Amino acid sequence: MSGTSGGTYLGMPAFPEAAHDAVRDTTLRGNLRHATHTIRAKRAHAVAEVSDWAELREAGKRIKDHTLRHLDRYLVQVEETVTAAGGTVHWAADAEEANRIVAGLVRETGESEVVKVKSMATQEIGLNEALEAEGIRAYETDLAELIVQLGKDRPSHILVPAIHRNRGEIREIFAREMSEWGRPAPEGLTDSPAELAEAARLHLREKFLRAKVGISGANFVVAETGTLVVVESEGNGRMCLTLPETLISVVGIEKIVPTWRDLEVFLQTLPRSSTAERMNPYTSMWTGTSDSDRADGPRTFHLVLLDNGRTDTLADEVGRQALRCIRCSACLNVCPVYERAGGHAYGSVYPGPIGAILSPQLRGTGSEIDASLPYASSLCGACYEVCPVAIDIPEVLVHLRERVAQGGTATREGAKVVLRPAKGHAAERAAMRAARWAFGRPGALRAGQRLASRTRRLHPRTLPGPGRAWSESRDLPPVPAEPFRDWWRRTNGGEDGAK
Amino acid sequence: MSDRDVILGRVRRALADVTPDGTPYEAALPRDYLREHGERSLARTVELLAENLADYRALVHRCAGVPELSALIAGLLAGRGARSVLVPPGLDGAWLADTGAEVTRVADEAASTAAELDRVDSVVTGCAVAVAETGTLVLDGSPDQGRRRITLIPDHHICVVRVPEQVVGSVPQAVARLDPRRPLTWISGPSATSDIELNRVEGVHGPRTLEVVLLGDA
Ligand code: SF4
């Protein structure tokens, strides 16, 4: 894996440069297009099956908003309930502290390897690299993460980090790399998905069976009971959560829900939004641990509560809604810009529309990539329409554009700071290039129509607010008159060449 | 200052604009989504469970009573050529009455290692609850289900659902029945992945064959 630092890929070019590279890569574009278009239709079907989708979405939004508005109270409650159930709670204000805590806990066990369940939080903090530096090897066990790890690659999608790889490429990576990490790929491996899955099963099984330490994230933490929830498909999560003696879960502070009953909402909306299934194959729920002889699962459980920019995001009245995100990835799969730019262009573990509003808030807009991300969108609003917790991503994008362009106050590491306007800085140029890129793609541009026809607060010929001053002198192409929905339907979601 | 104090302090400052509100949580949160999607007879709910299980590639069997179940399980194990079967401590012995001595019964001892369990062919369990609308089985570690690892490591899982009493229509009904203090595993079909080109492929780390027996005459 390439190096990360607080979630920024080092040397990452700003969005438009990276996106240009992706667009030139026809294999990558083909892979992405195929995968996202497959899942779009399936998701729509899975959502249409439940007649109360709008009510479930509203409930999900309200549960998360309520939690965020009382987050101090719920954090303390989580600490109490997890501790009462036999777990140990740690607090990490930033990535370094979280990595230090986890490395220390692994060292205490005397082990030098760990098995990992796919977790956005541990990718965000660069945990694998931090453990490597301490002489601890972390094995990714999710199939897509395994593909990324073996391919010395970077993730490009929240749910399917190797979405940019097709089956032929996966076969190549397995045949070439598995022997370096453990059991080699079977002789004569073909590119049939079933054979590839079988190769992963054989390769990882010996690691599961001998693992003494498991590391996970969590989709939800229930404050009332201290219960953690991991939603998955393959069973690698179950392996990592039940076989090791020690389990360490690194969880962002926004993953809390107040009550046990709240899960009835998200267990309906998450699987249908992410893998477009009625229910994902496996969901594990555990409450603390027990050290009795008959204990079911790890004897020792540690929960690391991670801030790393989340409280700064919470301080922003418009931007805080990004913390409702349940990481379903539906917004990526419908995004015309993501489809063309690819996940790597976003320069963080959070690609796509959610990445465009989350990364600049978690990391600030100081770097070129982060300043350009709010512009990596045509504001078409498809992301908002599919989001199961109703995050108004276009609204936050516009808000962040204003911040980049105009400067203003923001919160960094808990302190109020005054940002200078980007005008005249490298950040401004990066932002403008991203904007022109997004507006300049025929498909992305036409999708931008929701803006004009559904009267969002800005006109597409000008960038929002103070961005206006810039954009007036710069050519942004005019937006066609056709409403987004009509375009979407007529072109089969952009399938027909985005005409 | 500890990281705990740092984080809690930051949260409180971040929420300075939020006016405190004493409304109890359940009152502040209207739950106007459905308890269940549509009205169904009990028999129809069981049918829907069978359909949704099958839709996600579980193999569904039905039988009216325990004598028939015992013969069915023996047949399923023989059909796979299973030579050993994991048995949870509280499993009804009558369920395995027809399974011959050539199939070794393996108990999940405290000292059993994962590698030992990996040599066992099959596992037979009950369940806590089954959800018709999603085709989901939930295990809660009760004595007829055993610890989580025994339904994970063998490649063949036979799960017996008592119908209609263990069947609910919807996810909200299942959540209401379950005890969060128990370790819970929600299972919907055999292990699968969507990681290769976003297509569902069955069979990664969990049992690749999931057989569900609906026991009872509903
Ligand atoms: S922003 Fe919404 S749609 Fe996108 S990943 Fe998060 S929850 Fe899903």
PDB file of N, CA, C and O in Angstrom, chain A residues 52 62 66 72 79 91 93 97 142 144 167 198 201 205 209 233-234 238 260 262 264 277-279 281-283 285 287 295-296 307 311 317 320, chain B residues 3-4 10 12 14 17 25 30-31 33-34 37 55-56 118 147-148 151 153 155 175 180 184 186 188 191-193 195 197 200 204-206 208:
ATOM      1  N   ASP A  52     -42.351   1.689   2.667  1.00  0.00           N
ATOM      2  CA  ASP A  52     -42.154   2.795   3.618  1.00  0.00           C
ATOM      3  C   ASP A  52     -40.730   3.338   3.575  1.00  0.00           C
ATOM      4  O   ASP A  52     -40.198   3.796   4.583  1.00  0.00           O
ATOM      5  N   ARG A  62     -33.244  11.198  11.421  1.00  0.00           N
ATOM      6  CA  ARG A  62     -33.536  11.779  12.741  1.00  0.00           C
ATOM      7  C   ARG A  62     -32.775  11.088  13.861  1.00  0.00           C
ATOM      8  O   ARG A  62     -32.350  11.727  14.822  1.00  0.00           O
ATOM      9  N   HIS A  66     -30.308  13.271  16.085  1.00  0.00           N
ATOM     10  CA  HIS A  66     -30.493  13.327  17.535  1.00  0.00           C
ATOM     11  C   HIS A  66     -29.208  12.916  18.255  1.00  0.00           C
ATOM     12  O   HIS A  66     -28.783  13.561  19.213  1.00  0.00           O
ATOM     13  N   ASP A  72     -22.075  14.135  23.312  1.00  0.00           N
ATOM     14  CA  ASP A  72     -21.290  14.005  24.544  1.00  0.00           C
ATOM     15  C   ASP A  72     -21.943  13.009  25.490  1.00  0.00           C
ATOM     16  O   ASP A  72     -21.301  12.120  26.043  1.00  0.00           O
ATOM     17  N   GLU A  79     -19.319   4.473  26.883  1.00  0.00           N
ATOM     18  CA  GLU A  79     -18.210   4.094  27.759  1.00  0.00           C
ATOM     19  C   GLU A  79     -18.727   3.269  28.939  1.00  0.00           C
ATOM     20  O   GLU A  79     -18.149   2.241  29.301  1.00  0.00           O
ATOM     21  N   TRP A  91      -9.921   6.318  24.172  1.00  0.00           N
ATOM     22  CA  TRP A  91     -10.312   7.515  23.410  1.00  0.00           C
ATOM     23  C   TRP A  91      -9.115   7.998  22.617  1.00  0.00           C
ATOM     24  O   TRP A  91      -8.015   8.124  23.155  1.00  0.00           O
ATOM     25  N   ALA A  93      -7.999  11.149  20.096  1.00  0.00           N
ATOM     26  CA  ALA A  93      -8.362  12.434  19.496  1.00  0.00           C
ATOM     27  C   ALA A  93      -7.926  12.508  18.036  1.00  0.00           C
ATOM     28  O   ALA A  93      -8.518  13.213  17.241  1.00  0.00           O
ATOM     29  N   GLU A  97      -2.825   8.979  17.825  1.00  0.00           N
ATOM     30  CA  GLU A  97      -3.154   8.413  19.126  1.00  0.00           C
ATOM     31  C   GLU A  97      -3.849   7.058  18.962  1.00  0.00           C
ATOM     32  O   GLU A  97      -3.553   6.098  19.687  1.00  0.00           O
ATOM     33  N   ASP A 142     -11.136  -9.156   3.993  1.00  0.00           N
ATOM     34  CA  ASP A 142     -12.235  -8.928   3.066  1.00  0.00           C
ATOM     35  C   ASP A 142     -11.690  -9.163   1.655  1.00  0.00           C
ATOM     36  O   ASP A 142     -10.562  -8.781   1.352  1.00  0.00           O
ATOM     37  N   ALA A 144     -12.169  -7.885  -1.299  1.00  0.00           N
ATOM     38  CA  ALA A 144     -11.720  -6.708  -2.042  1.00  0.00           C
ATOM     39  C   ALA A 144     -10.490  -6.078  -1.392  1.00  0.00           C
ATOM     40  O   ALA A 144      -9.574  -5.619  -2.077  1.00  0.00           O
ATOM     41  N   ARG A 167     -12.251  -9.127 -13.233  1.00  0.00           N
ATOM     42  CA  ARG A 167     -11.902 -10.474 -12.799  1.00  0.00           C
ATOM     43  C   ARG A 167     -10.559 -10.950 -13.363  1.00  0.00           C
ATOM     44  O   ARG A 167      -9.825 -11.681 -12.702  1.00  0.00           O
ATOM     45  N   GLU A 198     -12.925 -18.982  -4.062  1.00  0.00           N
ATOM     46  CA  GLU A 198     -12.359 -20.201  -3.472  1.00  0.00           C
ATOM     47  C   GLU A 198     -10.867 -20.008  -3.154  1.00  0.00           C
ATOM     48  O   GLU A 198     -10.378 -20.427  -2.101  1.00  0.00           O
ATOM     49  N   ARG A 201     -10.654 -18.085  -0.068  1.00  0.00           N
ATOM     50  CA  ARG A 201     -11.045 -18.908   1.081  1.00  0.00           C
ATOM     51  C   ARG A 201      -9.861 -19.743   1.569  1.00  0.00           C
ATOM     52  O   ARG A 201      -9.529 -19.763   2.748  1.00  0.00           O
ATOM     53  N   ARG A 205      -7.836 -19.036   5.160  1.00  0.00           N
ATOM     54  CA  ARG A 205      -8.302 -19.907   6.236  1.00  0.00           C
ATOM     55  C   ARG A 205      -7.216 -20.156   7.271  1.00  0.00           C
ATOM     56  O   ARG A 205      -7.441 -20.051   8.476  1.00  0.00           O
ATOM     57  N   LEU A 209      -7.476 -19.390  11.344  1.00  0.00           N
ATOM     58  CA  LEU A 209      -7.420 -20.455  12.339  1.00  0.00           C
ATOM     59  C   LEU A 209      -6.329 -20.214  13.369  1.00  0.00           C
ATOM     60  O   LEU A 209      -6.442 -20.652  14.506  1.00  0.00           O
ATOM     61  N   SER A 233     -20.571  -9.640   4.305  1.00  0.00           N
ATOM     62  CA  SER A 233     -21.088 -10.627   3.371  1.00  0.00           C
ATOM     63  C   SER A 233     -20.373 -11.964   3.424  1.00  0.00           C
ATOM     64  O   SER A 233     -20.989 -13.008   3.298  1.00  0.00           O
ATOM     65  N   GLU A 234     -19.057 -11.926   3.574  1.00  0.00           N
ATOM     66  CA  GLU A 234     -18.279 -13.115   3.247  1.00  0.00           C
ATOM     67  C   GLU A 234     -18.105 -14.091   4.397  1.00  0.00           C
ATOM     68  O   GLU A 234     -17.858 -15.275   4.178  1.00  0.00           O
ATOM     69  N   ARG A 238     -17.089 -12.485  10.623  1.00  0.00           N
ATOM     70  CA  ARG A 238     -17.383 -13.441  11.697  1.00  0.00           C
ATOM     71  C   ARG A 238     -16.106 -14.129  12.181  1.00  0.00           C
ATOM     72  O   ARG A 238     -15.922 -14.350  13.374  1.00  0.00           O
ATOM     73  N   TRP A 260     -31.237   0.126  21.164  1.00  0.00           N
ATOM     74  CA  TRP A 260     -31.259  -1.169  20.479  1.00  0.00           C
ATOM     75  C   TRP A 260     -32.274  -1.160  19.340  1.00  0.00           C
ATOM     76  O   TRP A 260     -32.017  -1.618  18.237  1.00  0.00           O
ATOM     77  N   ASP A 262     -33.207   1.149  17.488  1.00  0.00           N
ATOM     78  CA  ASP A 262     -32.822   1.937  16.309  1.00  0.00           C
ATOM     79  C   ASP A 262     -32.263   1.063  15.188  1.00  0.00           C
ATOM     80  O   ASP A 262     -32.328   1.418  14.016  1.00  0.00           O
ATOM     81  N   GLU A 264     -33.464  -1.477  13.967  1.00  0.00           N
ATOM     82  CA  GLU A 264     -34.507  -1.961  13.052  1.00  0.00           C
ATOM     83  C   GLU A 264     -34.633  -1.070  11.819  1.00  0.00           C
ATOM     84  O   GLU A 264     -35.090  -1.516  10.779  1.00  0.00           O
ATOM     85  N   GLU A 277     -29.308  -5.765  -1.441  1.00  0.00           N
ATOM     86  CA  GLU A 277     -29.901  -7.025  -0.991  1.00  0.00           C
ATOM     87  C   GLU A 277     -30.971  -6.730   0.056  1.00  0.00           C
ATOM     88  O   GLU A 277     -30.916  -5.723   0.747  1.00  0.00           O
ATOM     89  N   ARG A 278     -31.920  -7.673   0.182  1.00  0.00           N
ATOM     90  CA  ARG A 278     -32.895  -7.557   1.266  1.00  0.00           C
ATOM     91  C   ARG A 278     -32.161  -7.567   2.590  1.00  0.00           C
ATOM     92  O   ARG A 278     -32.504  -6.861   3.529  1.00  0.00           O
ATOM     93  N   MET A 279     -31.161  -8.433   2.653  1.00  0.00           N
ATOM     94  CA  MET A 279     -30.320  -8.480   3.839  1.00  0.00           C
ATOM     95  C   MET A 279     -28.970  -9.021   3.387  1.00  0.00           C
ATOM     96  O   MET A 279     -28.901  -9.867   2.509  1.00  0.00           O
ATOM     97  N   PRO A 281     -25.503 -11.182   3.800  1.00  0.00           N
ATOM     98  CA  PRO A 281     -25.391 -12.548   4.326  1.00  0.00           C
ATOM     99  C   PRO A 281     -25.151 -12.643   5.841  1.00  0.00           C
ATOM    100  O   PRO A 281     -25.787 -13.448   6.506  1.00  0.00           O
ATOM    101  N   TYR A 282     -24.242 -11.834   6.392  1.00  0.00           N
ATOM    102  CA  TYR A 282     -23.952 -11.979   7.823  1.00  0.00           C
ATOM    103  C   TYR A 282     -23.922 -10.641   8.554  1.00  0.00           C
ATOM    104  O   TYR A 282     -23.296  -9.692   8.088  1.00  0.00           O
ATOM    105  N   THR A 283     -24.575 -10.599   9.697  1.00  0.00           N
ATOM    106  CA  THR A 283     -24.430  -9.465  10.604  1.00  0.00           C
ATOM    107  C   THR A 283     -24.098 -10.010  11.989  1.00  0.00           C
ATOM    108  O   THR A 283     -24.790 -10.901  12.484  1.00  0.00           O
ATOM    109  N   MET A 285     -23.446  -9.199  16.079  1.00  0.00           N
ATOM    110  CA  MET A 285     -23.681  -8.231  17.151  1.00  0.00           C
ATOM    111  C   MET A 285     -23.119  -8.804  18.439  1.00  0.00           C
ATOM    112  O   MET A 285     -23.390  -9.957  18.762  1.00  0.00           O
ATOM    113  N   THR A 287     -21.924  -7.814  22.657  1.00  0.00           N
ATOM    114  CA  THR A 287     -21.981  -6.873  23.757  1.00  0.00           C
ATOM    115  C   THR A 287     -20.897  -7.262  24.750  1.00  0.00           C
ATOM    116  O   THR A 287     -21.020  -8.273  25.441  1.00  0.00           O
ATOM    117  N   ALA A 295     -17.041 -18.922  27.288  1.00  0.00           N
ATOM    118  CA  ALA A 295     -17.179 -17.646  26.588  1.00  0.00           C
ATOM    119  C   ALA A 295     -17.316 -17.888  25.093  1.00  0.00           C
ATOM    120  O   ALA A 295     -16.660 -18.746  24.529  1.00  0.00           O
ATOM    121  N   ASP A 296     -18.185 -17.113  24.494  1.00  0.00           N
ATOM    122  CA  ASP A 296     -18.386 -17.217  23.052  1.00  0.00           C
ATOM    123  C   ASP A 296     -17.632 -16.068  22.401  1.00  0.00           C
ATOM    124  O   ASP A 296     -18.088 -14.939  22.404  1.00  0.00           O
ATOM    125  N   ASP A 307     -11.816  10.300  17.147  1.00  0.00           N
ATOM    126  CA  ASP A 307     -12.290  11.620  16.708  1.00  0.00           C
ATOM    127  C   ASP A 307     -11.699  11.935  15.334  1.00  0.00           C
ATOM    128  O   ASP A 307     -12.370  11.835  14.313  1.00  0.00           O
ATOM    129  N   THR A 311     -15.103  15.902  15.416  1.00  0.00           N
ATOM    130  CA  THR A 311     -15.677  16.993  16.220  1.00  0.00           C
ATOM    131  C   THR A 311     -15.561  18.325  15.479  1.00  0.00           C
ATOM    132  O   THR A 311     -16.417  19.193  15.620  1.00  0.00           O
ATOM    133  N   GLU A 317     -22.336  23.918  11.307  1.00  0.00           N
ATOM    134  CA  GLU A 317     -23.782  23.693  11.336  1.00  0.00           C
ATOM    135  C   GLU A 317     -24.330  23.101  10.044  1.00  0.00           C
ATOM    136  O   GLU A 317     -25.297  22.352  10.071  1.00  0.00           O
ATOM    137  N   ARG A 320     -22.138  19.345   9.372  1.00  0.00           N
ATOM    138  CA  ARG A 320     -22.202  18.231  10.330  1.00  0.00           C
ATOM    139  C   ARG A 320     -23.084  17.098   9.847  1.00  0.00           C
ATOM    140  O   ARG A 320     -22.934  15.962  10.290  1.00  0.00           O
TER     141      ARG A 320
ATOM    142  N   ASP B   3      -7.205  12.248  26.273  1.00  0.00           N
ATOM    143  CA  ASP B   3      -7.924  12.338  25.001  1.00  0.00           C
ATOM    144  C   ASP B   3      -9.432  12.308  25.235  1.00  0.00           C
ATOM    145  O   ASP B   3     -10.202  12.873  24.469  1.00  0.00           O
ATOM    146  N   ARG B   4      -9.848  11.647  26.293  1.00  0.00           N
ATOM    147  CA  ARG B   4     -11.279  11.620  26.624  1.00  0.00           C
ATOM    148  C   ARG B   4     -11.800  13.034  26.888  1.00  0.00           C
ATOM    149  O   ARG B   4     -12.805  13.461  26.327  1.00  0.00           O
ATOM    150  N   ARG B  10     -14.358  19.086  22.974  1.00  0.00           N
ATOM    151  CA  ARG B  10     -14.582  19.512  21.590  1.00  0.00           C
ATOM    152  C   ARG B  10     -16.042  19.310  21.182  1.00  0.00           C
ATOM    153  O   ARG B  10     -16.630  20.157  20.500  1.00  0.00           O
ATOM    154  N   ARG B  12     -18.666  19.330  23.096  1.00  0.00           N
ATOM    155  CA  ARG B  12     -19.536  20.320  23.755  1.00  0.00           C
ATOM    156  C   ARG B  12     -19.388  21.686  23.107  1.00  0.00           C
ATOM    157  O   ARG B  12     -20.377  22.384  22.879  1.00  0.00           O
ATOM    158  N   ALA B  14     -18.512  22.186  20.013  1.00  0.00           N
ATOM    159  CA  ALA B  14     -19.073  22.067  18.656  1.00  0.00           C
ATOM    160  C   ALA B  14     -20.591  22.219  18.671  1.00  0.00           C
ATOM    161  O   ALA B  14     -21.193  22.645  17.689  1.00  0.00           O
ATOM    162  N   ASP B  17     -24.240  25.780  19.459  1.00  0.00           N
ATOM    163  CA  ASP B  17     -25.414  26.378  18.816  1.00  0.00           C
ATOM    164  C   ASP B  17     -26.697  25.587  19.084  1.00  0.00           C
ATOM    165  O   ASP B  17     -27.786  26.043  18.744  1.00  0.00           O
ATOM    166  N   TYR B  25     -36.221  10.628  24.303  1.00  0.00           N
ATOM    167  CA  TYR B  25     -35.834  10.176  22.979  1.00  0.00           C
ATOM    168  C   TYR B  25     -37.000   9.631  22.172  1.00  0.00           C
ATOM    169  O   TYR B  25     -37.242  10.035  21.044  1.00  0.00           O
ATOM    170  N   PRO B  30     -40.395  10.272  15.906  1.00  0.00           N
ATOM    171  CA  PRO B  30     -41.580   9.569  15.402  1.00  0.00           C
ATOM    172  C   PRO B  30     -41.141   8.370  14.567  1.00  0.00           C
ATOM    173  O   PRO B  30     -40.293   8.500  13.689  1.00  0.00           O
ATOM    174  N   ARG B  31     -41.688   7.225  14.881  1.00  0.00           N
ATOM    175  CA  ARG B  31     -41.367   6.024  14.092  1.00  0.00           C
ATOM    176  C   ARG B  31     -42.600   5.691  13.266  1.00  0.00           C
ATOM    177  O   ARG B  31     -43.375   4.817  13.627  1.00  0.00           O
ATOM    178  N   TYR B  33     -42.613   4.523  10.249  1.00  0.00           N
ATOM    179  CA  TYR B  33     -42.417   3.451   9.276  1.00  0.00           C
ATOM    180  C   TYR B  33     -43.208   2.220   9.744  1.00  0.00           C
ATOM    181  O   TYR B  33     -43.708   2.186  10.867  1.00  0.00           O
ATOM    182  N   LEU B  34     -43.302   1.245   8.858  1.00  0.00           N
ATOM    183  CA  LEU B  34     -44.188   0.113   9.132  1.00  0.00           C
ATOM    184  C   LEU B  34     -43.561  -0.901  10.082  1.00  0.00           C
ATOM    185  O   LEU B  34     -42.342  -1.092  10.092  1.00  0.00           O
ATOM    186  N   HIS B  37     -44.432  -5.249   6.489  1.00  0.00           N
ATOM    187  CA  HIS B  37     -44.862  -4.805   5.161  1.00  0.00           C
ATOM    188  C   HIS B  37     -46.022  -5.646   4.659  1.00  0.00           C
ATOM    189  O   HIS B  37     -45.825  -6.716   4.114  1.00  0.00           O
ATOM    190  N   ASP B  55     -34.352 -17.736  -2.397  1.00  0.00           N
ATOM    191  CA  ASP B  55     -33.889 -16.699  -3.323  1.00  0.00           C
ATOM    192  C   ASP B  55     -32.413 -16.384  -3.094  1.00  0.00           C
ATOM    193  O   ASP B  55     -31.694 -16.034  -4.019  1.00  0.00           O
ATOM    194  N   TYR B  56     -31.952 -16.495  -1.852  1.00  0.00           N
ATOM    195  CA  TYR B  56     -30.530 -16.283  -1.571  1.00  0.00           C
ATOM    196  C   TYR B  56     -29.791 -17.604  -1.425  1.00  0.00           C
ATOM    197  O   TYR B  56     -28.815 -17.707  -0.704  1.00  0.00           O
ATOM    198  N   ASP B 118     -12.163 -27.189  12.205  1.00  0.00           N
ATOM    199  CA  ASP B 118     -12.051 -27.060  10.749  1.00  0.00           C
ATOM    200  C   ASP B 118     -12.088 -28.425  10.065  1.00  0.00           C
ATOM    201  O   ASP B 118     -12.330 -28.515   8.871  1.00  0.00           O
ATOM    202  N   ARG B 147     -21.909 -22.034  20.436  1.00  0.00           N
ATOM    203  CA  ARG B 147     -21.101 -20.831  20.238  1.00  0.00           C
ATOM    204  C   ARG B 147     -21.023 -20.462  18.763  1.00  0.00           C
ATOM    205  O   ARG B 147     -21.170 -21.307  17.890  1.00  0.00           O
ATOM    206  N   ARG B 148     -20.720 -19.199  18.527  1.00  0.00           N
ATOM    207  CA  ARG B 148     -20.752 -18.692  17.153  1.00  0.00           C
ATOM    208  C   ARG B 148     -19.810 -19.432  16.215  1.00  0.00           C
ATOM    209  O   ARG B 148     -20.086 -19.595  15.032  1.00  0.00           O
ATOM    210  N   THR B 151     -20.977 -22.566  13.924  1.00  0.00           N
ATOM    211  CA  THR B 151     -21.776 -22.408  12.701  1.00  0.00           C
ATOM    212  C   THR B 151     -20.997 -21.648  11.637  1.00  0.00           C
ATOM    213  O   THR B 151     -21.546 -21.244  10.627  1.00  0.00           O
ATOM    214  N   ILE B 153     -17.227 -22.356  11.024  1.00  0.00           N
ATOM    215  CA  ILE B 153     -16.071 -23.059  10.450  1.00  0.00           C
ATOM    216  C   ILE B 153     -16.477 -24.218   9.520  1.00  0.00           C
ATOM    217  O   ILE B 153     -15.927 -24.344   8.432  1.00  0.00           O
ATOM    218  N   ASP B 155     -18.281 -26.352   6.617  1.00  0.00           N
ATOM    219  CA  ASP B 155     -18.715 -25.865   5.311  1.00  0.00           C
ATOM    220  C   ASP B 155     -20.203 -26.129   5.059  1.00  0.00           C
ATOM    221  O   ASP B 155     -20.746 -25.676   4.053  1.00  0.00           O
ATOM    222  N   VAL B 175     -36.046  -7.637  15.879  1.00  0.00           N
ATOM    223  CA  VAL B 175     -35.268  -6.858  16.848  1.00  0.00           C
ATOM    224  C   VAL B 175     -35.972  -6.869  18.211  1.00  0.00           C
ATOM    225  O   VAL B 175     -35.340  -7.000  19.256  1.00  0.00           O
ATOM    226  N   PRO B 180     -30.153  -8.211  23.221  1.00  0.00           N
ATOM    227  CA  PRO B 180     -28.846  -7.722  22.755  1.00  0.00           C
ATOM    228  C   PRO B 180     -27.672  -8.165  23.617  1.00  0.00           C
ATOM    229  O   PRO B 180     -26.523  -8.042  23.190  1.00  0.00           O
ATOM    230  N   LEU B 184     -25.160 -12.277  18.835  1.00  0.00           N
ATOM    231  CA  LEU B 184     -26.148 -12.551  17.790  1.00  0.00           C
ATOM    232  C   LEU B 184     -25.487 -12.646  16.423  1.00  0.00           C
ATOM    233  O   LEU B 184     -24.602 -11.856  16.088  1.00  0.00           O
ATOM    234  N   TRP B 186     -26.816 -12.805  12.457  1.00  0.00           N
ATOM    235  CA  TRP B 186     -27.906 -12.786  11.480  1.00  0.00           C
ATOM    236  C   TRP B 186     -27.371 -13.410  10.192  1.00  0.00           C
ATOM    237  O   TRP B 186     -26.344 -12.975   9.667  1.00  0.00           O
ATOM    238  N   SER B 188     -28.234 -14.617   6.272  1.00  0.00           N
ATOM    239  CA  SER B 188     -29.162 -14.578   5.146  1.00  0.00           C
ATOM    240  C   SER B 188     -28.499 -15.262   3.961  1.00  0.00           C
ATOM    241  O   SER B 188     -27.756 -14.645   3.212  1.00  0.00           O
ATOM    242  N   SER B 191     -22.555 -17.862   2.835  1.00  0.00           N
ATOM    243  CA  SER B 191     -21.515 -16.863   2.644  1.00  0.00           C
ATOM    244  C   SER B 191     -21.462 -16.415   1.193  1.00  0.00           C
ATOM    245  O   SER B 191     -21.613 -17.211   0.276  1.00  0.00           O
ATOM    246  N   ALA B 192     -21.280 -15.134   0.970  1.00  0.00           N
ATOM    247  CA  ALA B 192     -21.278 -14.618  -0.401  1.00  0.00           C
ATOM    248  C   ALA B 192     -20.404 -13.380  -0.458  1.00  0.00           C
ATOM    249  O   ALA B 192     -20.012 -12.828   0.561  1.00  0.00           O
ATOM    250  N   THR B 193     -20.088 -12.962  -1.654  1.00  0.00           N
ATOM    251  CA  THR B 193     -19.344 -11.716  -1.822  1.00  0.00           C
ATOM    252  C   THR B 193     -19.890 -10.973  -3.023  1.00  0.00           C
ATOM    253  O   THR B 193     -20.402 -11.582  -3.952  1.00  0.00           O
ATOM    254  N   ASP B 195     -17.720  -8.627  -4.232  1.00  0.00           N
ATOM    255  CA  ASP B 195     -16.489  -7.868  -4.463  1.00  0.00           C
ATOM    256  C   ASP B 195     -15.917  -7.992  -5.858  1.00  0.00           C
ATOM    257  O   ASP B 195     -15.031  -7.246  -6.234  1.00  0.00           O
ATOM    258  N   GLU B 197     -16.651  -7.330  -9.388  1.00  0.00           N
ATOM    259  CA  GLU B 197     -17.531  -6.638 -10.328  1.00  0.00           C
ATOM    260  C   GLU B 197     -18.955  -6.432  -9.791  1.00  0.00           C
ATOM    261  O   GLU B 197     -19.914  -6.384 -10.539  1.00  0.00           O
ATOM    262  N   ARG B 200     -23.082 -10.828  -6.955  1.00  0.00           N
ATOM    263  CA  ARG B 200     -23.080 -11.728  -5.810  1.00  0.00           C
ATOM    264  C   ARG B 200     -22.576 -13.109  -6.232  1.00  0.00           C
ATOM    265  O   ARG B 200     -23.069 -13.692  -7.190  1.00  0.00           O
ATOM    266  N   VAL B 204     -17.667 -17.885   0.330  1.00  0.00           N
ATOM    267  CA  VAL B 204     -16.337 -17.417   0.668  1.00  0.00           C
ATOM    268  C   VAL B 204     -15.934 -18.087   1.985  1.00  0.00           C
ATOM    269  O   VAL B 204     -15.572 -19.254   1.961  1.00  0.00           O
ATOM    270  N   HIS B 205     -16.068 -17.386   3.124  1.00  0.00           N
ATOM    271  CA  HIS B 205     -15.485 -17.983   4.331  1.00  0.00           C
ATOM    272  C   HIS B 205     -16.456 -18.753   5.207  1.00  0.00           C
ATOM    273  O   HIS B 205     -16.069 -19.665   5.910  1.00  0.00           O
ATOM    274  N   GLY B 206     -17.692 -18.367   5.217  1.00  0.00           N
ATOM    275  CA  GLY B 206     -18.651 -19.086   6.053  1.00  0.00           C
ATOM    276  C   GLY B 206     -19.077 -20.361   5.342  1.00  0.00           C
ATOM    277  O   GLY B 206     -18.562 -20.686   4.271  1.00  0.00           O
ATOM    278  N   ARG B 208     -20.571 -22.843   2.950  1.00  0.00           N
ATOM    279  CA  ARG B 208     -20.983 -22.605   1.565  1.00  0.00           C
ATOM    280  C   ARG B 208     -22.318 -23.260   1.247  1.00  0.00           C
ATOM    281  O   ARG B 208     -22.939 -22.966   0.249  1.00  0.00           O
TER     282      ARG B 208
END
